[in-house]
Short mmCIF file of C-alpha atoms in Angstrom, two decimals:
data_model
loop_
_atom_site.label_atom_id
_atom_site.label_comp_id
_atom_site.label_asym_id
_atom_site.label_seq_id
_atom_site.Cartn_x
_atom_site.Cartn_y
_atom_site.Cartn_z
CA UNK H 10 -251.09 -2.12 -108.59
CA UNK H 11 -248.30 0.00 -108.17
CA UNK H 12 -247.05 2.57 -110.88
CA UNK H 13 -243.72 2.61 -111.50
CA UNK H 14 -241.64 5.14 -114.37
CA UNK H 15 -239.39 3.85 -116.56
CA UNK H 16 -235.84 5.79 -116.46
CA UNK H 17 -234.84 7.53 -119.91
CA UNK H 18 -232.66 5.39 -122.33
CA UNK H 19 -229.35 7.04 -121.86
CA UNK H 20 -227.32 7.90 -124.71
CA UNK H 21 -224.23 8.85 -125.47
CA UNK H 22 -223.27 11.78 -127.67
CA UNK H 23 -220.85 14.00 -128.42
CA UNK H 24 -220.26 17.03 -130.84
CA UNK H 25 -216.84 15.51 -131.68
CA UNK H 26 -218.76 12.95 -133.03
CA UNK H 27 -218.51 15.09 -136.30
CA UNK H 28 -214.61 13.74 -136.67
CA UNK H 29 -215.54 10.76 -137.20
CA UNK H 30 -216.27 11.35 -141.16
CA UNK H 31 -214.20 7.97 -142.46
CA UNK H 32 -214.87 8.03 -146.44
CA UNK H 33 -215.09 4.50 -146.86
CA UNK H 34 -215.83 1.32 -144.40
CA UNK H 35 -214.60 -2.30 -144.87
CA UNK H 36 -216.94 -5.09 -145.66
CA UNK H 37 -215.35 -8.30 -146.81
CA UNK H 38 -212.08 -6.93 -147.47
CA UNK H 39 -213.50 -4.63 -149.81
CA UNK H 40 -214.20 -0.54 -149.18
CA UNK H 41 -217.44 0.30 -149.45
CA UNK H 42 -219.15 3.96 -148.57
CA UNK H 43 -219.50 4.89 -145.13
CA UNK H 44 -222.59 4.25 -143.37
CA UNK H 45 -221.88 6.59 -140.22
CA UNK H 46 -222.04 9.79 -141.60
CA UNK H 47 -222.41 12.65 -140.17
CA UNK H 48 -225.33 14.10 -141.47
CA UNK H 49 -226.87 10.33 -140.22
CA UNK H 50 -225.40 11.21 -136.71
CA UNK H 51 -227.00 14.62 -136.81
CA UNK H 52 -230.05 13.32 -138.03
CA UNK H 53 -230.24 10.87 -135.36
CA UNK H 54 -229.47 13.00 -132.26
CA UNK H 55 -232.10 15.24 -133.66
CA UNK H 56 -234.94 12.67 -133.51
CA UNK H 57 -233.81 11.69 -130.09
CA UNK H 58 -233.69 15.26 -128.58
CA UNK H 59 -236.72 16.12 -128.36
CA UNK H 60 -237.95 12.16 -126.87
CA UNK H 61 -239.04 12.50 -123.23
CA UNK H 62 -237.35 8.96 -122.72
CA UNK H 63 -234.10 9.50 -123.81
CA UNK H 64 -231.48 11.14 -121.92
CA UNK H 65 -228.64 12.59 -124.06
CA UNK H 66 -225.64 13.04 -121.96
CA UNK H 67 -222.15 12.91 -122.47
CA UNK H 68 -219.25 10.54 -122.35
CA UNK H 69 -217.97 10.12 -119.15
CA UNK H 70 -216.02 7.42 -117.67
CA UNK H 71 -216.23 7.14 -113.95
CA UNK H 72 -215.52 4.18 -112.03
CA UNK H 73 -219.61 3.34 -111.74
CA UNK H 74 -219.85 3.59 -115.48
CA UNK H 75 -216.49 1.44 -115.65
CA UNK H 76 -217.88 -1.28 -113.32
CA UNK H 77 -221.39 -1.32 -115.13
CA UNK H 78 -219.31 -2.19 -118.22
CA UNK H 79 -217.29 -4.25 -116.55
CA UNK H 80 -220.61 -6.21 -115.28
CA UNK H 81 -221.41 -7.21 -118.93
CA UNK H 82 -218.05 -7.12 -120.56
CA UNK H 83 -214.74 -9.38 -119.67
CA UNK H 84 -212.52 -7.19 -117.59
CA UNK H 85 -208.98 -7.87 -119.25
CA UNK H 86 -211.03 -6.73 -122.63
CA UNK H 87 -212.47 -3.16 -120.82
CA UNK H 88 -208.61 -2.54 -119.70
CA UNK H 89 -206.97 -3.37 -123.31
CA UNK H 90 -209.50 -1.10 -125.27
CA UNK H 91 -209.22 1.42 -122.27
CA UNK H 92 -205.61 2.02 -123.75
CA UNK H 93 -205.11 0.36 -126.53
CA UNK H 94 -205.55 3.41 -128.76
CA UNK H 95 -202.91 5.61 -126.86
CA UNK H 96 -200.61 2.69 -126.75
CA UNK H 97 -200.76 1.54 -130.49
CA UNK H 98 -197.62 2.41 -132.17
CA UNK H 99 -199.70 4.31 -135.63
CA UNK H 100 -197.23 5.90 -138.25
CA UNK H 101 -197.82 9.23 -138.62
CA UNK H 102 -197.25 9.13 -142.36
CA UNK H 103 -200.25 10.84 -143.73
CA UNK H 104 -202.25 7.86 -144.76
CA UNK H 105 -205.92 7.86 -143.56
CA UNK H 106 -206.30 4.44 -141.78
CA UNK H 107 -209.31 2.76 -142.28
#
């Protein structure tokens, strides 16, 4: 029987992950505390960085990333959220969007 390794579980992370501090979610129409906080994030890259089969790395879109999304995901969806955000029209009025 051959032996084979499993590759690490990549994931993702980020230090600007600590901007995303929203203080509320929506459920149901109805605001409710937020369950991604970042002490949770923190807490959870912690417990993962020390885990000899996880690989933290960083976000990075290349086109081999793109395409392995693109294997699982519709392609007209990867290429509206790949600019929807810079192309949404947001007031800048000084209300926190949810």
């Amino acid at each position: 029987m051959t032996s084979t390794s499993a590759r690490p579980i990549p994931v993702v992370t980020s230090p600007e992950h600590r901007g995303h501090a929203p203080p509320v979610e929506v459920q149901c129409g109805r605001p409710i505390p937020a369950f991604d906080t970042v002490a949770r994030m923190d807490a959870i890259h912690h417990a993962l960085a020390g885990e000899p089969n996880v690989e933290l790395i960083g976000p990075d879109v290349d086109s081999a990333v793109l395409e392995s999304i693109r294997g699982v995901h519709d392609t007209a969806l990867v290429d509206f959220l790949g600019q929807a955000w810079s192309a949404a029209d947001v007031p800048d009025d000084g209300v926190e969007l949810v």
